[in-house]
Amino acid sequence: MINNNFITIGQLSERSGVATSALRFYETKNLILSIRTSGNQRRYNTSMLRRIALIQVAQSIGFTLEEITQELSGLPMNKTPTKRDWERVAKKWQKDLDNKMKQIESLRENLTGCIGCGCLSMKKCHLLNPDDILHENGDGAQRLVDV
């Protein structure tokens, strides 16, 4: 028998603000978990609301579903994660965000050099060819796109 800690997919959607189709997708990616009633209807523990909130926040700051899945795989699925669980995830993501911020900062600092560049000077391009790594592939254009 299902107790009061379980809600339907419609209730989960309403309370989280996430479409039922997205919830089903999250379930296929093992981001959230449901149990099935005798009539094969999904029921979700209310603890899934916190996982969904974390998924939404992580996506809004640029983490991919693959990155989110990797971190959430270490959290308990059948109960609300503890404060220590959340802190571990937060510390890992803070490091990842710091790295992303450094990349964005580099882009911002070097972007003005791209105006008029036309990428004719690939040895000097700090964005597409940092440290002239494309030189290892030989002379000439190394980044051709098929049209």
GROMACS .gro file of C-alpha atoms in nm:
model
  147
    1MET     CA    1   0.000   0.000   0.000
    2ILE     CA    2   0.119   0.350  -0.083
    3ASN     CA    3   0.131   0.602   0.203
    4ASN     CA    4   0.090   0.978   0.215
    5ASN     CA    5   0.457   1.039   0.127
    6PHE     CA    6   0.381   0.942  -0.233
    7ILE     CA    7   0.221   1.161  -0.497
    8THR     CA    8   0.104   1.111  -0.854
    9ILE     CA    9   0.295   1.231  -1.156
   10GLY     CA   10   0.039   1.508  -1.201
   11GLN     CA   11   0.088   1.626  -0.844
   12LEU     CA   12   0.466   1.609  -0.882
   13SER     CA   13   0.440   1.812  -1.202
   14GLU     CA   14   0.218   2.073  -1.040
   15ARG     CA   15   0.433   2.108  -0.729
   16SER     CA   16   0.766   2.114  -0.915
   17GLY     CA   17   0.659   2.315  -1.220
   18VAL     CA   18   0.808   2.049  -1.448
   19ALA     CA   19   0.602   1.892  -1.728
   20THR     CA   20   0.500   1.530  -1.686
   21SER     CA   21   0.687   1.442  -2.006
   22ALA     CA   22   1.007   1.584  -1.856
   23LEU     CA   23   0.947   1.386  -1.535
   24ARG     CA   24   0.915   1.066  -1.735
   25PHE     CA   25   1.234   1.157  -1.919
   26TYR     CA   26   1.415   1.219  -1.589
   27GLU     CA   27   1.300   0.878  -1.477
   28THR     CA   28   1.443   0.710  -1.787
   29LYS     CA   29   1.776   0.881  -1.707
   30ASN     CA   30   1.762   0.754  -1.345
   31LEU     CA   31   1.747   1.108  -1.211
   32ILE     CA   32   1.424   1.034  -1.025
   33LEU     CA   33   1.244   0.715  -0.925
   34SER     CA   34   0.883   0.607  -0.905
   35ILE     CA   35   0.708   0.302  -0.779
   36ARG     CA   36   0.407   0.149  -0.955
   37THR     CA   37   0.064   0.088  -0.817
   38SER     CA   38  -0.126  -0.233  -0.885
   39GLY     CA   39  -0.282  -0.041  -1.175
   40ASN     CA   40   0.068   0.042  -1.307
   41GLN     CA   41   0.042   0.412  -1.224
   42ARG     CA   42   0.352   0.602  -1.119
   43ARG     CA   43   0.384   0.723  -0.762
   44TYR     CA   44   0.672   0.941  -0.645
   45ASN     CA   45   0.810   0.989  -0.298
   46THR     CA   46   0.785   1.355  -0.204
   47SER     CA   47   1.164   1.355  -0.164
   48MET     CA   48   1.178   1.362  -0.546
   49LEU     CA   49   1.072   1.729  -0.526
   50ARG     CA   50   1.415   1.821  -0.389
   51ARG     CA   51   1.594   1.620  -0.655
   52ILE     CA   52   1.389   1.791  -0.925
   53ALA     CA   53   1.465   2.133  -0.776
   54LEU     CA   54   1.836   2.050  -0.782
   55ILE     CA   55   1.809   1.933  -1.144
   56GLN     CA   56   1.640   2.259  -1.243
   57VAL     CA   57   1.896   2.475  -1.063
   58ALA     CA   58   2.186   2.278  -1.208
   59GLN     CA   59   2.047   2.305  -1.560
   60SER     CA   60   1.986   2.678  -1.520
   61ILE     CA   61   2.354   2.737  -1.442
   62GLY     CA   62   2.475   2.532  -1.734
   63PHE     CA   63   2.530   2.177  -1.612
   64THR     CA   64   2.438   1.905  -1.858
   65LEU     CA   65   2.203   1.621  -1.771
   66GLU     CA   66   2.502   1.388  -1.792
   67GLU     CA   67   2.687   1.593  -1.528
   68ILE     CA   68   2.376   1.610  -1.312
   69THR     CA   69   2.315   1.237  -1.344
   70GLN     CA   70   2.672   1.163  -1.241
   71GLU     CA   71   2.643   1.366  -0.921
   72LEU     CA   72   2.294   1.253  -0.828
   73SER     CA   73   2.391   0.889  -0.870
   74GLY     CA   74   2.579   0.917  -0.542
   75LEU     CA   75   2.275   1.042  -0.351
   76PRO     CA   76   2.013   0.817  -0.193
   77MET     CA   77   1.714   0.768  -0.421
   78ASN     CA   78   1.470   0.629  -0.165
   79LYS     CA   79   1.493   0.914   0.088
   80THR     CA   80   1.565   1.283   0.117
   81PRO     CA   81   1.941   1.341   0.099
   82THR     CA   82   2.105   1.471   0.415
   83LYS     CA   83   2.269   1.809   0.454
   84ARG     CA   84   2.608   1.638   0.421
   85ASP     CA   85   2.495   1.475   0.094
   86TRP     CA   86   2.397   1.813  -0.050
   87GLU     CA   87   2.720   1.976   0.071
   88ARG     CA   88   2.928   1.715  -0.111
   89VAL     CA   89   2.745   1.782  -0.437
   90ALA     CA   90   2.766   2.158  -0.384
   91LYS     CA   91   3.142   2.150  -0.326
   92LYS     CA   92   3.198   1.948  -0.643
   93TRP     CA   93   2.979   2.181  -0.848
   94GLN     CA   94   3.144   2.489  -0.702
   95LYS     CA   95   3.476   2.364  -0.840
   96ASP     CA   96   3.315   2.294  -1.176
   97LEU     CA   97   3.157   2.641  -1.179
   98ASP     CA   98   3.492   2.801  -1.095
   99ASN     CA   99   3.644   2.628  -1.398
  100LYS     CA  100   3.355   2.737  -1.621
  101MET     CA  101   3.391   3.093  -1.494
  102LYS     CA  102   3.763   3.089  -1.582
  103GLN     CA  103   3.675   2.974  -1.934
  104ILE     CA  104   3.415   3.249  -1.968
  105GLU     CA  105   3.661   3.506  -1.834
  106SER     CA  106   3.918   3.395  -2.093
  107LEU     CA  107   3.658   3.422  -2.366
  108ARG     CA  108   3.562   3.772  -2.253
  109GLU     CA  109   3.924   3.887  -2.238
  110ASN     CA  110   4.017   3.745  -2.577
  111LEU     CA  111   3.698   3.808  -2.772
  112THR     CA  112   3.785   4.161  -2.877
  113GLY     CA  113   4.094   4.025  -3.051
  114CYS     CA  114   3.865   3.823  -3.277
  115ILE     CA  115   3.709   4.130  -3.436
  116GLY     CA  116   3.866   4.152  -3.779
  117CYS     CA  117   4.078   3.845  -3.713
  118GLY     CA  118   3.894   3.617  -3.950
  119CYS     CA  119   4.093   3.340  -3.781
  120LEU     CA  120   4.371   3.387  -4.033
  121SER     CA  121   4.620   3.384  -3.748
  122MET     CA  122   4.541   3.055  -3.580
  123LYS     CA  123   4.874   3.055  -3.394
  124LYS     CA  124   4.757   3.355  -3.195
  125CYS     CA  125   4.393   3.256  -3.139
  126HIS     CA  126   4.346   3.195  -2.767
  127LEU     CA  127   3.990   3.077  -2.816
  128LEU     CA  128   4.003   2.816  -3.093
  129ASN     CA  129   4.370   2.728  -3.077
  130PRO     CA  130   4.512   2.782  -2.730
  131ASP     CA  131   4.889   2.726  -2.715
  132ASP     CA  132   4.886   2.656  -3.090
  133ILE     CA  133   4.765   2.299  -3.035
  134LEU     CA  134   4.643   2.270  -3.394
  135HIS     CA  135   5.002   2.302  -3.519
  136GLU     CA  136   5.047   1.937  -3.417
  137ASN     CA  137   4.808   1.842  -3.699
  138GLY     CA  138   5.028   2.001  -3.967
  139ASP     CA  139   5.026   2.319  -4.175
  140GLY     CA  140   4.717   2.477  -4.325
  141ALA     CA  141   4.360   2.498  -4.212
  142GLN     CA  142   4.274   2.238  -3.950
  143ARG     CA  143   3.913   2.338  -3.874
  144LEU     CA  144   3.721   2.290  -4.197
  145VAL     CA  145   3.346   2.247  -4.184
  146ASP     CA  146   3.167   2.049  -4.455
  147VAL     CA  147   2.887   2.252  -4.608
   0.00000   0.00000   0.00000
